[in-house]
Amino acid sequence: MLKKPTSAYVHIPFCTQICYYCDFSKVFIKNQPVDDYLEALIREIKAYEIRDLRTLYIGGGTPTAITARQLDYLLSHLTEQINLDMLEEFTIEANPGDLTEDKIAVLKDSAVNRVSLGVQTFNDRHLKQIGRSHNEAQIYSTIDSLKTAGFHNISIDLIYALPRQTMADVEENVKKALALDIPHLSLYSLILEHHTVFMNKMRRGKLNLPTEDLEAEMFEYIIQQMEANGFEHYEISNFTKPGFESRHNLMYWDNDEYFGCGAGASGYINGMRYRNRGPIQHYLKAIRETNHARLSEEVLTKNEQMEEEFFLGLRKKSGVSVKRFEQKFGLSFDDQYGQVVKELRAEGLLSEDKDFIRMTKKGLFLGDTVAEKFILG
Ligand code: SF4
């Protein structure tokens, strides 16, 4: 009997704006068949017989772009399926400005216990330049409303190394983020993705990005400030007060399996990584006809699974557990990776203590370059 995943990701692909840097699976919400989509989503979840979940994550897109009534439909039908006694963390992503009082009331009435807000920056000028529709004042009012409603497990996303952003801008963002008095922050550097407005601008030489050196300085500043203010740097881009790590995201970095539901969502079950159809109409049709919408399926070889264990696991401050590796793959860690670890340790990029292999600070700044050494060729 195969073990069923105890985590699920649910995708809501609608947005009220299309940001200039975004390559996620999403569409502008106007005139979209949202009700049909939510119905199909619940059908897909039922078909997987998802019941005993430890973590559930509704992401997007913008889950809070749908109406309060639709949100209520989604959350109540989801919770009907799930064994709430087992559910430790239930996150929903939201954008400042989208969370009206009636939507917050729906969240409050549901099993959601964590809210992740796409703040990105506090600077109104920069918010406009990256295509966001909220402003600084809305960030504060949304967080106030959430706290008043009793939500304290709140996380925000911030992006640094934005076009024309200076070190002083980053300092101001970090200061304002700390003043929110919330227990979790994710800070990502801007990544240029294909088929985005920003990539086009870049090609035309019109995107004034900070240099790599400045970007590294920003990262260093962020780490230093967050740690000085009681946050643990528990993953390359994530910071937490004790006990507020994102359990769902830790599941990804632990290379565990999960259900992925919704248009364009990815999942990982029974050693198979899959991706669902992206365009809404294709997704709806597939669910109508077959109850699932998987477009691509890839069964990973043992070597690929081992590589992923490192690619994902080294992102965590705690690193990769040798014992867990040996139990999971049934082979000697030393035979497999002893030499690579020795070399990377000699270069000061990895450290090893007790049972764990982890990145040093120097290794963290190189990120994937270190993880790539674990590719088995
Ligand atoms: S960044 Fe978020 S809100 Fe903006 S377009 Fe992408 S999914 Fe939508």
Coordinates of C-alpha atoms and ligand atoms in Angstrom, one line a residue:
M1 CA 0.0 0.0 0.0
L2 CA 1.5 3.3 -1.1
K3 CA 1.6 6.1 1.5
K4 CA -0.6 9.0 0.6
P5 CA 0.8 12.5 0.8
T6 CA -0.3 14.5 3.9
S7 CA 0.0 17.9 2.1
A8 CA -1.9 19.6 -0.6
Y9 CA -1.5 22.7 -2.8
V10 CA -4.6 24.2 -4.3
H11 CA -4.2 26.8 -7.1
I12 CA -6.5 29.7 -7.7
P13 CA -5.3 31.2 -11.0
F14 CA -7.1 34.5 -11.0
C15 CA -5.6 38.0 -10.4
T16 CA -7.0 41.5 -10.4
Q17 CA -3.8 42.8 -11.9
I18 CA -1.0 41.2 -13.9
C19 CA 2.4 42.1 -12.4
Y20 CA 5.3 42.9 -14.7
Y21 CA 7.6 40.2 -13.3
C22 CA 5.2 37.3 -12.9
D23 CA 5.4 34.1 -14.8
F24 CA 3.0 32.1 -12.6
S25 CA 0.0 30.3 -14.0
K26 CA -2.6 33.0 -13.8
V27 CA -5.2 35.1 -15.8
F28 CA -6.9 38.4 -15.4
I29 CA -10.1 37.6 -13.4
K30 CA -12.6 39.6 -15.5
N31 CA -15.1 37.4 -17.4
Q32 CA -13.5 34.2 -16.2
P33 CA -15.7 31.2 -15.2
V34 CA -14.8 31.4 -11.6
D35 CA -17.8 29.4 -10.2
D36 CA -17.2 26.6 -12.8
Y37 CA -13.5 26.6 -11.9
L38 CA -14.2 26.2 -8.1
E39 CA -16.6 23.4 -8.8
A40 CA -14.1 21.6 -11.0
L41 CA -11.4 22.1 -8.3
I42 CA -13.5 20.4 -5.6
R43 CA -14.2 17.6 -8.1
E44 CA -10.5 17.1 -8.6
I45 CA -9.8 17.1 -4.9
K46 CA -12.6 14.5 -4.3
A47 CA -11.2 12.3 -7.0
Y48 CA -7.8 12.2 -5.2
E49 CA -9.7 11.2 -2.0
I50 CA -7.7 13.8 -0.1
R51 CA -8.6 13.5 3.6
D52 CA -5.8 13.2 6.1
L53 CA -3.8 16.4 5.6
R54 CA -1.1 17.9 7.8
T55 CA -0.7 21.1 5.6
L56 CA -2.9 22.7 3.1
Y57 CA -1.9 25.7 1.0
I58 CA -4.1 27.8 -1.2
G59 CA -1.9 29.8 -3.6
G60 CA -2.2 31.6 -6.9
G61 CA -2.7 33.7 -8.7
T62 CA -4.5 35.5 -6.0
P63 CA -6.9 33.4 -4.0
T64 CA -8.5 36.5 -2.5
A65 CA -9.3 37.9 -5.9
I66 CA -12.5 35.8 -5.9
T67 CA -15.6 37.1 -4.1
A68 CA -16.5 36.5 -0.5
R69 CA -19.2 34.1 -1.6
Q70 CA -16.9 32.2 -3.8
L71 CA -14.2 32.1 -1.1
D72 CA -16.8 30.7 1.3
Y73 CA -17.8 28.0 -1.2
L74 CA -14.1 27.0 -1.7
L75 CA -13.2 26.9 2.0
S76 CA -16.3 25.1 3.1
H77 CA -16.2 22.5 0.4
L78 CA -12.5 21.9 1.0
T79 CA -13.0 21.5 4.8
E80 CA -15.8 19.1 4.2
Q81 CA -13.3 16.7 2.7
I82 CA -10.5 17.0 5.2
N83 CA -9.9 15.6 8.6
L84 CA -9.4 18.8 10.5
D85 CA -8.0 17.0 13.6
M86 CA -4.8 16.3 11.6
L87 CA -4.5 19.7 9.9
E88 CA -1.6 21.6 11.4
E89 CA -1.3 24.5 9.0
F90 CA -3.8 25.9 6.5
T91 CA -2.4 28.9 4.6
I92 CA -4.0 31.2 2.1
E93 CA -2.2 33.7 0.0
A94 CA -3.7 37.2 -0.3
N95 CA -2.9 40.6 -1.7
P96 CA -3.2 43.7 0.4
G97 CA -6.2 45.6 -0.8
D98 CA -8.1 42.4 -1.9
L99 CA -9.0 41.4 1.7
T100 CA -12.2 43.2 2.3
E101 CA -14.0 42.8 5.7
D102 CA -16.4 40.3 4.3
K103 CA -13.6 38.1 3.0
I104 CA -11.8 38.3 6.3
A105 CA -15.0 37.2 8.0
V106 CA -15.1 34.2 5.7
L107 CA -11.5 33.3 6.5
K108 CA -12.2 33.7 10.2
D109 CA -15.1 31.3 9.9
S110 CA -12.9 28.7 8.2
A111 CA -10.0 26.4 9.2
V112 CA -7.5 28.8 7.7
N113 CA -4.8 29.6 10.3
R114 CA -2.1 31.3 8.3
V115 CA -2.1 34.2 5.8
S116 CA 0.7 35.0 3.4
L117 CA 0.5 38.5 2.0
G118 CA 2.1 39.6 -1.3
V119 CA 3.5 42.9 -0.1
Q120 CA 6.6 43.0 -2.3
T121 CA 7.6 46.6 -1.3
F122 CA 6.3 49.4 0.8
N123 CA 7.4 52.0 -1.7
D124 CA 4.3 53.3 -3.7
R125 CA 6.5 54.3 -6.6
H126 CA 8.1 50.9 -6.9
L127 CA 4.7 49.1 -6.4
K128 CA 3.5 51.0 -9.5
Q129 CA 6.6 50.2 -11.4
I130 CA 6.2 46.5 -10.9
G131 CA 2.5 46.5 -11.8
R132 CA 1.0 46.0 -8.4
S133 CA -2.3 47.6 -7.7
H134 CA -2.1 48.1 -3.9
N135 CA -0.3 50.8 -2.0
E136 CA 1.5 51.2 1.3
A137 CA -1.5 52.3 3.3
Q138 CA -3.4 49.2 2.2
I139 CA -0.6 47.0 3.5
Y140 CA -1.1 48.4 7.0
S141 CA -4.9 48.4 6.9
T142 CA -4.9 44.7 5.7
I143 CA -2.6 43.6 8.5
D144 CA -4.5 45.5 11.1
S145 CA -7.8 43.9 10.0
L146 CA -6.2 40.5 10.0
K147 CA -4.9 40.9 13.5
T148 CA -8.2 42.3 14.7
A149 CA -9.9 39.2 13.3
G150 CA -7.4 37.1 15.4
F151 CA -4.9 36.1 12.7
H152 CA -1.4 36.3 14.1
N153 CA 0.4 33.7 12.0
I154 CA 1.0 36.2 9.2
S155 CA 3.8 36.2 6.6
I156 CA 4.7 38.7 4.0
D157 CA 6.6 38.4 0.8
L158 CA 9.1 41.2 -0.2
I159 CA 11.1 41.5 -3.3
Y160 CA 14.6 43.1 -3.4
A161 CA 16.9 44.1 -6.3
L162 CA 14.0 45.7 -8.0
P163 CA 14.7 48.1 -10.9
R164 CA 16.2 51.4 -9.7
Q165 CA 16.1 50.1 -6.1
T166 CA 18.9 51.5 -3.9
M167 CA 20.3 50.1 -0.7
A168 CA 18.5 52.9 1.2
D169 CA 15.2 51.6 -0.3
V170 CA 15.9 48.1 1.0
E171 CA 16.8 49.5 4.4
E172 CA 13.5 51.3 4.5
N173 CA 11.6 48.2 3.4
V174 CA 13.2 46.0 6.1
K175 CA 12.5 48.6 8.8
K176 CA 8.9 48.8 7.8
A177 CA 8.5 45.1 7.6
L178 CA 10.0 44.6 11.1
A179 CA 7.6 47.3 12.4
L180 CA 4.6 45.2 11.4
D181 CA 5.4 42.8 14.2
I182 CA 4.6 39.6 12.4
P183 CA 6.4 36.3 12.8
H184 CA 7.4 35.3 9.3
L185 CA 8.9 37.0 6.2
S186 CA 10.0 35.8 2.8
L187 CA 12.5 38.0 0.9
Y188 CA 13.2 37.1 -2.7
S189 CA 15.5 38.8 -5.1
L190 CA 13.8 39.7 -8.4
I191 CA 14.2 36.9 -11.0
L192 CA 13.7 37.8 -14.6
E193 CA 11.4 35.3 -16.2
H194 CA 10.6 34.7 -19.9
H195 CA 7.4 36.1 -21.3
T196 CA 7.1 38.9 -18.7
V197 CA 6.9 42.7 -19.2
F198 CA 10.2 43.0 -17.3
M199 CA 12.0 40.6 -19.6
N200 CA 10.9 42.6 -22.6
K201 CA 12.0 45.8 -21.0
M202 CA 15.4 44.2 -20.2
R203 CA 15.8 43.2 -23.8
R204 CA 15.2 46.7 -24.8
G205 CA 17.8 47.9 -22.3
K206 CA 15.1 49.7 -20.3
L207 CA 15.3 47.9 -17.0
N208 CA 17.7 49.5 -14.6
L209 CA 18.5 46.6 -12.3
P210 CA 21.0 46.8 -9.4
T211 CA 24.4 45.2 -10.0
E212 CA 25.1 41.7 -8.8
D213 CA 27.4 43.2 -6.1
L214 CA 24.7 45.5 -4.8
E215 CA 22.2 42.6 -4.8
A216 CA 24.6 40.5 -2.7
E217 CA 25.0 43.5 -0.4
M218 CA 21.2 43.8 -0.1
F219 CA 21.0 40.1 0.8
E220 CA 23.7 40.4 3.4
Y221 CA 22.0 43.4 5.0
I222 CA 18.6 41.6 5.1
I223 CA 20.1 38.5 6.8
Q224 CA 22.0 40.6 9.3
Q225 CA 19.0 42.8 10.2
M226 CA 16.5 39.9 10.4
E227 CA 18.8 37.9 12.7
A228 CA 19.5 40.9 14.8
N229 CA 15.8 41.2 15.3
G230 CA 15.1 37.7 16.5
F231 CA 14.3 36.0 13.2
E232 CA 15.9 32.7 12.3
H233 CA 17.2 32.5 8.7
Y234 CA 15.8 29.0 8.2
E235 CA 15.8 28.8 4.4
I236 CA 17.6 30.8 1.8
S237 CA 14.7 33.3 1.4
N238 CA 12.8 32.8 4.6
F239 CA 12.9 34.1 8.1
T240 CA 10.9 33.1 11.1
K241 CA 10.3 33.8 14.8
P242 CA 10.6 30.6 16.8
G243 CA 7.9 28.2 15.9
F244 CA 6.5 30.0 12.9
E245 CA 8.3 28.2 10.1
S246 CA 6.1 27.5 7.1
R247 CA 5.3 23.8 7.6
H248 CA 4.0 23.5 4.1
N249 CA 7.1 24.9 2.5
L250 CA 9.3 22.8 4.8
M251 CA 7.5 19.8 3.3
Y252 CA 8.7 20.9 -0.2
W253 CA 12.3 21.4 1.0
D254 CA 12.2 18.1 2.7
N255 CA 11.4 16.6 -0.7
D256 CA 8.1 15.1 0.5
E257 CA 5.2 14.3 -1.7
Y258 CA 2.0 16.4 -2.1
F259 CA -1.2 16.7 -4.1
G260 CA -1.3 19.6 -6.5
C261 CA -4.8 20.7 -7.6
G262 CA -6.0 23.3 -10.0
A263 CA -5.1 24.7 -13.4
G264 CA -1.3 24.7 -13.9
A265 CA -0.7 23.2 -10.5
S266 CA 2.2 20.8 -9.9
G267 CA 2.1 17.8 -7.6
Y268 CA 4.2 14.9 -6.5
I269 CA 2.7 11.5 -5.8
N270 CA 4.0 7.9 -5.7
G271 CA 7.4 9.0 -7.0
M272 CA 5.8 10.9 -9.9
R273 CA 6.0 14.7 -10.5
Y274 CA 3.1 16.0 -12.5
R275 CA 1.7 19.2 -13.9
N276 CA -1.9 20.1 -14.6
R277 CA -3.2 21.7 -17.7
G278 CA -2.9 25.5 -17.5
P279 CA -5.5 27.2 -19.6
I280 CA -8.7 27.4 -17.6
Q281 CA -10.9 25.9 -20.4
H282 CA -8.5 23.0 -20.9
Y283 CA -8.5 22.3 -17.2
L284 CA -12.3 22.4 -17.0
K285 CA -12.7 20.1 -20.0
A286 CA -10.2 17.6 -18.6
I287 CA -11.9 17.5 -15.1
R288 CA -15.3 17.2 -16.7
E289 CA -14.2 14.2 -18.8
T290 CA -11.8 12.4 -16.6
N291 CA -11.8 13.9 -13.1
H292 CA -8.2 14.8 -13.4
A293 CA -6.2 17.3 -15.5
R294 CA -2.6 16.0 -15.5
L295 CA -0.9 17.1 -18.7
S296 CA 2.7 15.9 -18.0
E297 CA 3.8 13.1 -15.7
E298 CA 7.3 12.1 -14.9
V299 CA 8.3 9.2 -12.7
L300 CA 11.6 10.1 -11.1
T301 CA 14.5 7.7 -11.1
K302 CA 16.2 7.0 -7.8
N303 CA 19.1 9.2 -8.9
E304 CA 16.8 12.1 -9.7
Q305 CA 15.1 11.7 -6.3
M306 CA 18.5 11.8 -4.6
E307 CA 19.5 14.9 -6.5
E308 CA 16.3 16.6 -5.6
E309 CA 16.9 15.7 -1.9
F310 CA 19.9 18.0 -2.1
F311 CA 18.6 20.7 -4.4
L312 CA 15.7 21.2 -2.1
G313 CA 17.3 20.2 1.3
L314 CA 20.3 22.4 1.1
R315 CA 18.0 25.5 0.9
K316 CA 17.3 24.8 4.6
K317 CA 19.5 26.1 7.4
S318 CA 19.2 22.6 9.0
G319 CA 20.5 21.0 5.8
V320 CA 20.1 17.4 4.6
S321 CA 19.9 14.6 7.1
V322 CA 22.4 11.8 6.3
K323 CA 20.3 9.3 8.3
R324 CA 17.1 10.2 6.6
F325 CA 18.9 10.0 3.2
E326 CA 20.2 6.5 3.9
Q327 CA 16.8 5.3 5.2
K328 CA 14.9 6.8 2.3
F329 CA 17.2 5.5 -0.5
G330 CA 18.7 2.4 1.2
L331 CA 22.3 3.1 0.4
S332 CA 25.4 4.4 2.0
F333 CA 25.7 8.2 1.9
D334 CA 29.4 8.1 1.9
D335 CA 29.6 5.8 -1.1
Q336 CA 27.2 8.1 -3.0
Y337 CA 28.3 11.5 -2.0
G338 CA 31.3 11.2 0.3
Q339 CA 33.8 12.6 -2.2
V340 CA 31.6 15.6 -3.3
V341 CA 31.0 16.6 0.3
K342 CA 34.7 16.4 1.1
E343 CA 35.6 18.7 -1.8
L344 CA 32.8 21.2 -1.0
R345 CA 33.9 21.2 2.7
A346 CA 37.5 21.9 1.6
E347 CA 36.2 24.9 -0.4
G348 CA 34.3 26.2 2.7
L349 CA 30.9 25.8 1.0
L350 CA 29.5 23.0 3.1
S351 CA 29.7 22.0 6.8
E352 CA 28.9 18.7 8.4
D353 CA 27.9 18.2 12.0
K354 CA 26.4 15.2 13.7
D355 CA 23.9 13.9 11.2
F356 CA 23.5 16.9 8.9
I357 CA 25.1 18.3 5.8
R358 CA 24.4 22.0 5.4
M359 CA 25.6 25.1 3.5
T360 CA 28.0 27.6 5.1
K361 CA 27.2 31.3 4.7
K362 CA 29.6 31.3 1.7
G363 CA 27.7 28.4 0.2
L364 CA 24.4 30.2 0.7
F365 CA 25.5 33.1 -1.5
L366 CA 26.3 30.7 -4.3
G367 CA 23.0 28.7 -3.9
D368 CA 22.4 26.4 -6.8
T369 CA 26.0 26.3 -7.8
V370 CA 26.6 24.2 -4.7
A371 CA 23.5 22.0 -5.1
E372 CA 24.5 21.3 -8.8
K373 CA 27.5 19.4 -7.6
F374 CA 25.1 16.7 -6.3
I375 CA 23.8 15.9 -9.8
L376 CA 24.8 12.4 -10.5
G377 CA 25.4 12.7 -14.3
Ligands
SF4_1 S1 2.6 38.2 -8.8 FE1 0.8 37.4 -7.9 S2 -0.7 39.0 -8.1 FE2 0.9 39.5 -9.5 S3 0.2 38.6 -11.5 FE3 1.6 37.1 -10.4 S4 0.2 35.7 -9.3 FE4 -1.0 37.6 -9.8

